[in-house]
XYZ file of C-alpha atoms in Angstrom:
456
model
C -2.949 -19.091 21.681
C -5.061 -16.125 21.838
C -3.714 -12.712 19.988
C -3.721 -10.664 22.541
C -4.514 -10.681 26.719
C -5.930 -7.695 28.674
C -2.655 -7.548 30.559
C -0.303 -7.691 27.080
C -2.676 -4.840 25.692
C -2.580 -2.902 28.993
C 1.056 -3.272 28.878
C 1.654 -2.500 25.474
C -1.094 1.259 25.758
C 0.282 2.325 29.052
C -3.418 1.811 29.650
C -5.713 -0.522 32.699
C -7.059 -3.337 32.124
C -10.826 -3.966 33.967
C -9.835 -7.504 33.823
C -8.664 -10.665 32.549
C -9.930 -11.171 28.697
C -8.582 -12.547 25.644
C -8.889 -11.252 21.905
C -8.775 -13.374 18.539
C -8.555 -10.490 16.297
C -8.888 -6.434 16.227
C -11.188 -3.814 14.768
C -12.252 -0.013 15.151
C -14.783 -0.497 12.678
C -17.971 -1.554 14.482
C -19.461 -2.674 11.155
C -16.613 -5.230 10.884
C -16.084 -6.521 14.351
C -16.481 -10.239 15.113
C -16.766 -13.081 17.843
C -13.513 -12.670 19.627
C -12.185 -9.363 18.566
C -10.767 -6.293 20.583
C -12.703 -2.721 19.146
C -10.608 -0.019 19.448
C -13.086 3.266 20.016
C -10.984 5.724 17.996
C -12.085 9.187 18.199
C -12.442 11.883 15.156
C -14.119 14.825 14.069
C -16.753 12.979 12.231
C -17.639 10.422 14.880
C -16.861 9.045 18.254
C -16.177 5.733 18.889
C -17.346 4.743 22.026
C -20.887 5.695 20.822
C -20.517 1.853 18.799
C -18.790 0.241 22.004
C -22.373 -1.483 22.852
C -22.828 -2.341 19.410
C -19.324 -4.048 18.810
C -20.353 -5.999 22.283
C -23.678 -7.012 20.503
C -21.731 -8.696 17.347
C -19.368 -10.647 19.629
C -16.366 -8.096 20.974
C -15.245 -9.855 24.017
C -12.765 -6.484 25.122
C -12.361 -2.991 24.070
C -9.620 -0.197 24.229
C -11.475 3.163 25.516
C -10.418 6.856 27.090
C -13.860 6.632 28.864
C -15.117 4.057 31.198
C -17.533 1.463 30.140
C -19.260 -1.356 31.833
C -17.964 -3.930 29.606
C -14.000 -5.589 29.215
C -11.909 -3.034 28.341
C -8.631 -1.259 28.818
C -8.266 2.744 29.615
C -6.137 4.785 27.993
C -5.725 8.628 27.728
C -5.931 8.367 23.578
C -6.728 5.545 21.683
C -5.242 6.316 18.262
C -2.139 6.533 20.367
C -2.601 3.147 21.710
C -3.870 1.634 18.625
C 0.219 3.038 17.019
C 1.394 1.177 20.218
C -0.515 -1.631 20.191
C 0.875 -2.096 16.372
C 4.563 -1.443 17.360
C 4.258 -3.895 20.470
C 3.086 -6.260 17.732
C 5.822 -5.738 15.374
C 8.449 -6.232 18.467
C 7.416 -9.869 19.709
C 7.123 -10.533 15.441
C 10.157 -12.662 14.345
C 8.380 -13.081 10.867
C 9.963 -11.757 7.622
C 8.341 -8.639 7.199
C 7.999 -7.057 3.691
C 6.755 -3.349 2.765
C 5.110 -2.204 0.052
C 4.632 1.092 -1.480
C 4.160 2.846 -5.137
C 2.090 5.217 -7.071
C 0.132 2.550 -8.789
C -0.139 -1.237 -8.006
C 0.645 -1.707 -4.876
C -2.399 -3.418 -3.244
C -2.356 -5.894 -6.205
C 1.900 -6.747 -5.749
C 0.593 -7.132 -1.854
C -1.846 -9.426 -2.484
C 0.342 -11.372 -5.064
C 3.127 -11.184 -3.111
C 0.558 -12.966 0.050
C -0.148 -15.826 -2.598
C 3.011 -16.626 -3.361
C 4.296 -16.847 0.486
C 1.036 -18.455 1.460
C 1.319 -21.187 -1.545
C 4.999 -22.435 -0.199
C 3.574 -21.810 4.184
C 0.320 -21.946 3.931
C -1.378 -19.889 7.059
C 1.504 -19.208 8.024
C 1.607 -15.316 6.417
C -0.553 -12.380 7.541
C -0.934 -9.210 5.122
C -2.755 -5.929 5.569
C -6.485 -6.237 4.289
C -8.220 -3.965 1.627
C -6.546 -0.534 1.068
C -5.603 -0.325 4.683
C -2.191 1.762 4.345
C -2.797 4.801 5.920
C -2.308 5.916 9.656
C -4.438 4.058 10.763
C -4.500 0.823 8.743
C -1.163 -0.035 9.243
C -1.119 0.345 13.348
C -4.197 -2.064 12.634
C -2.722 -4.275 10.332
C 0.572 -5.105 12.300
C -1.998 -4.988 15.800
C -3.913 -8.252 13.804
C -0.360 -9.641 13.120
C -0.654 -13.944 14.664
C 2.103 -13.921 17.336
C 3.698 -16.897 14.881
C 3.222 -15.517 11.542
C 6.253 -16.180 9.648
C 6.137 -13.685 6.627
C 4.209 -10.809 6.744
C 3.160 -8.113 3.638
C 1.992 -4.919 4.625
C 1.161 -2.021 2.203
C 1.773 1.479 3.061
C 0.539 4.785 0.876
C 0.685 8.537 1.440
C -0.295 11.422 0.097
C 1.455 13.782 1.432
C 5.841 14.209 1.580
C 6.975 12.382 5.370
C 3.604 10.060 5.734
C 5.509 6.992 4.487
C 8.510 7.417 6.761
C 6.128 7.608 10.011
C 4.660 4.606 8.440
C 7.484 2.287 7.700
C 9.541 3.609 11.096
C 6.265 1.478 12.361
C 6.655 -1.677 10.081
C 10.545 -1.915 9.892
C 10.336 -4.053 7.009
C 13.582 -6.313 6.158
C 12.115 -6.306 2.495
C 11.080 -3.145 0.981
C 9.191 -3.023 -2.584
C 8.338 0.203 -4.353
C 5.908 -0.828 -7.449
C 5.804 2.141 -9.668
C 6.392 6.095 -9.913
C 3.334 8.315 -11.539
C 1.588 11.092 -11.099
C -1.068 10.521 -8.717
C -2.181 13.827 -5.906
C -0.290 15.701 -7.807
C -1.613 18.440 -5.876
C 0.434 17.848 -3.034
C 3.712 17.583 -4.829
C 5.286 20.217 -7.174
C 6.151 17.209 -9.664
C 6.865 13.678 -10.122
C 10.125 13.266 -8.671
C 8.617 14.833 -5.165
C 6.625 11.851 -5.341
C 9.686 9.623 -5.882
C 10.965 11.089 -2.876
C 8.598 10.924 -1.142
C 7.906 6.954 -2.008
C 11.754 6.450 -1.413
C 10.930 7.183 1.857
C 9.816 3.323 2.430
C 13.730 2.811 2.686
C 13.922 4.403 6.222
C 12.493 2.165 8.307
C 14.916 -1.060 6.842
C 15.409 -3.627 9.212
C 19.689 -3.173 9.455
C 20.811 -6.035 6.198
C 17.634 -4.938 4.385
C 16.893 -5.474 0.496
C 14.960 -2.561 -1.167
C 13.552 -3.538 -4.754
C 12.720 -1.145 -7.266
C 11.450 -0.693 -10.637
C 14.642 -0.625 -13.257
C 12.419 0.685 -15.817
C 11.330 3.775 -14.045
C 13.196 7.207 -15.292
C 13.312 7.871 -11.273
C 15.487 4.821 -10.972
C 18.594 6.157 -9.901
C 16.940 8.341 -7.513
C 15.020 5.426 -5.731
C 18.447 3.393 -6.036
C 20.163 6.525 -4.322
C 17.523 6.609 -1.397
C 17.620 3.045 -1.021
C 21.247 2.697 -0.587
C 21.200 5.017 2.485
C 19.612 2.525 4.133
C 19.298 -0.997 2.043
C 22.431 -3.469 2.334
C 21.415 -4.284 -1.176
C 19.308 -3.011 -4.082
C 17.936 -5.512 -6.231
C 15.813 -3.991 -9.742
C 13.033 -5.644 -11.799
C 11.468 -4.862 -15.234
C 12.085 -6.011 -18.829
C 15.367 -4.391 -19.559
C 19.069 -6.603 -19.433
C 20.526 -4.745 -16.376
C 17.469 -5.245 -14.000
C 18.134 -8.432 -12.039
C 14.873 -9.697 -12.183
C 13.010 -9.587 -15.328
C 11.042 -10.663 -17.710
C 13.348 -12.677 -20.752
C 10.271 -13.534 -22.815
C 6.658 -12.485 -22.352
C 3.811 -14.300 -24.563
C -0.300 -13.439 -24.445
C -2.255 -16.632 -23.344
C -5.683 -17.474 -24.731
C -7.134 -16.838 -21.045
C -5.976 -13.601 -21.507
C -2.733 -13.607 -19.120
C 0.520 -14.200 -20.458
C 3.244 -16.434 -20.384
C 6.322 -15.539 -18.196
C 10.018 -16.587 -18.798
C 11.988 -14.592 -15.762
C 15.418 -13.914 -14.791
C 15.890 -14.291 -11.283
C 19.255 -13.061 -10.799
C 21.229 -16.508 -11.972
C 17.787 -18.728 -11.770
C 15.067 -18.946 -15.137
C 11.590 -19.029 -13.704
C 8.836 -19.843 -16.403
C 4.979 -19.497 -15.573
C 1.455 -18.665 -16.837
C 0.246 -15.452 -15.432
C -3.116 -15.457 -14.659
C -4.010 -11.104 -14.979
C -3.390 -9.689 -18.352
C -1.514 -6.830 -19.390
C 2.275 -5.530 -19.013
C 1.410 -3.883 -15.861
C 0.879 -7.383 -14.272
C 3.797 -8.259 -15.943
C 5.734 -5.877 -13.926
C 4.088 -6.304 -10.786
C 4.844 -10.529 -10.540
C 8.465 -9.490 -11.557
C 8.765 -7.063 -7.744
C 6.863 -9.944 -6.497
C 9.537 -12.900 -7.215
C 12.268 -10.326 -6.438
C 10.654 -10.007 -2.973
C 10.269 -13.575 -2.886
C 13.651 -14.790 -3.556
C 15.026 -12.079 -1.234
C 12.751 -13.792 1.567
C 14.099 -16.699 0.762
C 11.048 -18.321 0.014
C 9.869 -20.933 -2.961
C 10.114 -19.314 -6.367
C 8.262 -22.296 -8.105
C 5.961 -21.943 -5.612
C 5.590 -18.257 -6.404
C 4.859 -19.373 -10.212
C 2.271 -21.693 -9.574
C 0.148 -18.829 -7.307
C 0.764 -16.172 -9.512
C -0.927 -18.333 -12.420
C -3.515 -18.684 -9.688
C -4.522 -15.665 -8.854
C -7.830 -13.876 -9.513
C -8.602 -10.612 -10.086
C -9.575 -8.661 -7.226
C -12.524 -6.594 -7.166
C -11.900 -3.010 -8.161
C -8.923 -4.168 -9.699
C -8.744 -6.490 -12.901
C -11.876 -8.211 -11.295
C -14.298 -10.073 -14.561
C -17.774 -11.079 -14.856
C -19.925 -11.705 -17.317
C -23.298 -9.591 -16.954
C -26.759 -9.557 -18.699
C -27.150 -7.023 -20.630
C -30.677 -6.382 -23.290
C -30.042 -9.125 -25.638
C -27.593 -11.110 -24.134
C -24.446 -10.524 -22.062
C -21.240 -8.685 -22.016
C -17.498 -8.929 -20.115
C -17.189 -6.234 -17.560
C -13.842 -5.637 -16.192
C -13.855 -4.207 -12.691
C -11.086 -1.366 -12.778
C -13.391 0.749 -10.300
C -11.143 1.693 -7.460
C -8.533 3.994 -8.241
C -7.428 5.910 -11.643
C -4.322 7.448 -12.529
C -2.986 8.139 -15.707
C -0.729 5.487 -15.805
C -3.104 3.056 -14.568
C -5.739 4.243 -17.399
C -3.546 3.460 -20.171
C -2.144 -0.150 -18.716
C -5.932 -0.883 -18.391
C -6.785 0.619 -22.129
C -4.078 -1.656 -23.166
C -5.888 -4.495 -21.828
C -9.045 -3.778 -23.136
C -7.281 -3.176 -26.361
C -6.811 -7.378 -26.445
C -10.625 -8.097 -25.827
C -12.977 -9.713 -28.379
C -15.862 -8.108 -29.504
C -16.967 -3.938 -29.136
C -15.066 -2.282 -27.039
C -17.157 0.020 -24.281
C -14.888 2.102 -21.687
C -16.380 3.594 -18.478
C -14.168 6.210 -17.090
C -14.335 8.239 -13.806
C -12.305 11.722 -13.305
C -8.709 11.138 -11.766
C -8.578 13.357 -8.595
C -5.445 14.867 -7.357
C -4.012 15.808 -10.187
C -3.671 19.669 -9.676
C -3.143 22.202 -11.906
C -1.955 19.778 -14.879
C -5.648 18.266 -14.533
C -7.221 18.475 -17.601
C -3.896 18.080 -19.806
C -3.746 14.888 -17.991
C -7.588 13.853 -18.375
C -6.673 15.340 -22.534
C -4.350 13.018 -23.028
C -6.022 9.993 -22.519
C -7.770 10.058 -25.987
C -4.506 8.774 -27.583
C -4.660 5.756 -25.408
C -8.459 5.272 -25.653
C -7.789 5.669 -29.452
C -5.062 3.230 -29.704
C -7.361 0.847 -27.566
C -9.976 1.036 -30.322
C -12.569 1.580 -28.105
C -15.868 1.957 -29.706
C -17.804 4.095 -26.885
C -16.781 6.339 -24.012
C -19.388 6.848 -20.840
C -17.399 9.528 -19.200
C -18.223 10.419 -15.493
C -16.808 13.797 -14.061
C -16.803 17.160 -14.246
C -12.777 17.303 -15.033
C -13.586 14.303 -17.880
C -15.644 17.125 -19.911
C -12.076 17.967 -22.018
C -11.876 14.379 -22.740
C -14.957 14.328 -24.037
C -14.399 17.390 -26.382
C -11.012 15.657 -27.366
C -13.184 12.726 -28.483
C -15.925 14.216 -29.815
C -16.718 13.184 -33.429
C -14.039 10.291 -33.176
C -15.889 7.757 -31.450
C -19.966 7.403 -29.743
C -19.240 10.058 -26.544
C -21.453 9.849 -23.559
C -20.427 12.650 -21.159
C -22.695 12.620 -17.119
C -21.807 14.677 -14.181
C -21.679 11.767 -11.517
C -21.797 7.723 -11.084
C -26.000 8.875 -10.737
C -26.024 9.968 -14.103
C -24.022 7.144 -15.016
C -26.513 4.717 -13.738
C -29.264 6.091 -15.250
C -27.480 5.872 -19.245
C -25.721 2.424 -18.616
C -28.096 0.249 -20.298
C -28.268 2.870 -23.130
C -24.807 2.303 -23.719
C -24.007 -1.557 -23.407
C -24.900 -3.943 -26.345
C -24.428 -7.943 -26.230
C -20.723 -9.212 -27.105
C -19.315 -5.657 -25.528
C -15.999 -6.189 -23.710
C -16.392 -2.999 -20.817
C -13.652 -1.348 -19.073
C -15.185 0.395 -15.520
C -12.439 2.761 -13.978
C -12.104 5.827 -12.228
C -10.957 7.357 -8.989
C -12.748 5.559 -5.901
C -14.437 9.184 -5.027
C -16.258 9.338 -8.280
C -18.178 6.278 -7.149
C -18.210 4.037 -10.093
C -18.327 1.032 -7.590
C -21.967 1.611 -7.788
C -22.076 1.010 -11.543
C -19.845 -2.387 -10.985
C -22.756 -3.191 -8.185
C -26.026 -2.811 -10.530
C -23.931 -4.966 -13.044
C -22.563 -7.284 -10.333
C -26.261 -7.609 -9.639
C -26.446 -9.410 -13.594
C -24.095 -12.004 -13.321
C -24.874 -14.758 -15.504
């Protein structure tokens, strides 16, 4: 059964269909459209889409949503970010999949794509998740309008920036599960401190399907205040972490010699023990929300286990490789996506564990406002405690870091990933374990490229 007809997208926009088509999939992206799919020419101030609507054709579109007419298959509408949101909710209406949310200041791409493991491993193709990073405006319309018509779980992964993004957002999902990861400072600019951001993350809670479960992190200090949110809305709370009163957590945690750990869980009245494939506590945490969203979907919790010891890293986030480097090779682990204070010092920790010298690559965290360069100061303690043996730091707001350090350990400090490129190789000696990570803006997913380039 096709995803979508002409007449069930024409019906769904308000819009008029040119004819009879059918879709397989959905994209406004031209670069990513495929044989089968339905581009949506979204309009901006950068670009307009209907300048790619002959391209999309060319790579195998078969129908398009448009406000202008074109010669090929296509649907009008008066605004098509307006039907792409409607498109998304008619999706989520004909759904009668479990639908799960998931939000936080750090980690919540990586709890979604655990979380579609473990419901994949116990139906497989049978569960549907948002791709990438796609949690915005935009990428969740998308990601519920790509939803299978018989998808029986669903994960979808919603972010914000800004205080009331997240309720527009999840008013969209209407998730019966709803996970928030963690709480930490990240565009701090936009919020006058960190429990704004709680609030505003708590906001996930709105859009509970009526006898909805919201899961949060017991060992956050903004506990209570998620709790507090979540009852407004949740018929139950359920809490993970490592303390006694969460009810799901971790009862005994052991390092593996892959480098994960070994998990004994608490899952409310069941014991759940399994080899976690990611290292570090911050994994730790994230497979504990994911078996408390789990059991509250009623899925396979031994299931769960076996995909979480599975699981990979993913790239730009706990992703390894082993790449040349003069004289022989080195571990480079692929932290290149996104930065935040409390995501530096889980991945420090990490490093911390790793054999040989230990070589850290860090970007400037963006959006942190005023508190900036306290917050960039402050990571010398963890780099310190991670015994790292040389610093390439990349960013104008890492140059207090790099005064911090001075004298301590080998300090390279560059203005941009450019720079960064260019002194690499000057930095990098065989047997180095190498920690990439910054904010995506900074670019260090360049560097990770030139060394992804040297796989052995």
């Amino acid at each position: 059964m096709s995803l979508w007809t002409s007449a069930e997208i024409a019906d769904a926009t308000g819009g008029r269909a040119s004819g009879d088509f059918a879709v397989e999939g959905v994209a406004f992206q031209s670069r990513e459209v495929g044989p089968g799919d339905l581009f949506v020419a979204l309009t901006g101030e950068r670009t307009d889409g209907h300048r790619f609507v002959e391209q999309s054709f060319a790579q195998g579109a078969v129908g398009a949503i448009v406000s202008q007419r074109i010669a090929e298959p296509h649907v009008l509408v008066a605004d098509t970010a307006a039907a792409l949101d409607a498109l998304g909710v008619a999706s989520r209406a004909r759904s009668g999949a479990t639908i799960v949310g998931v939000t936080g200041s750090v980690g919540k791409t990586s709890a979604k794509e655990a979380l579609f493991a473990a419901l994949d491993r116990g139906r497989p193709g049978a569960v549907h998740r948002s791709v990438k990073s796609y949690n915005n405006h935009v990428g969740v319309p998308l990601s519920l309008a790509r939803m299978p018509r018989d998808a029986r779980f669903a994960v979808f992964e919603m972010g914000m920036n800004h205080a009331g993004e997240l309720a527009a957002l999840t008013r969209m999902v209407r998730p019966h599960i709803a996970v928030v990861t963690a709480i930490a400072p990240v565009h701090m600019e936009f919020f006058a401190d960190e429990t704004a951001i709680a609030d505003a993350k708590a906001e996930i809670f709105q859009g509970l399907e009526p006898g909805g479960t919201a899961i949060v992190p017991a060992d956050s200090v903004h506990r209570d205040r998620l709790t507090a949110a979540a009852l407004a809305n949740a018929a139950q709370v359920v809490t993970f972490g490592t303390g006694k009163d969460a009810d799901v957590r971790a009862v005994e945690v052991m390092r593996v010699q892959t480098g994960g750990s070994y998990v004994t869980a608490r899952v409310r009245e069941r014991e759940l023990s399994f080899t976690l494939g990611q290292p570090g506590a911050h994994w730790v945490s994230n497979a504990l929300a994911v078996l408390a969203a789990v059991d509250a979907a009623g899925a396979d919790l031994g299931l769960a286990g076996l995909a979480l010891a599975e699981l990979g890293g993913l790239a730009g986030r706990g992703a390894r490789f082993i790449a040349k480097v003069a004289g022989g090779e080195a571990l480079v682990i692929d932290e290149s996506y996104n930065a935040s204070p409390l995501a530096m010092r889980a991945t420090l920790s990490v490093l911390a564990e790793e054999k040989g010298r230990h070589v850290a690559v860090l970007g400037d965290m963006l959006e942190l406002g005023t508190a900036s360069a306290d917050y960039h100061a402050a990571l010398a303690e963890p780099i310190m405690a991670a015994r790292v043996d040389s610093v390439l730091l990349v960013g104008e707001a890492m140059g207090v870091l790099a005064e911090r350090l001075e004298g301590r350990i080998d300090v390279v400090h560059v203005p941009d990933a450019a720079a960064a490129l260019d002194r690499i190789d000057t930095v990098l000696a065989p047997g180095d374990a190498v920690l990439v990570k910054g904010s995506n803006g900074i670019g260090l997913s360049r560097l990770i490229a030139r060394l992804g380039g040297r796989k052995t």
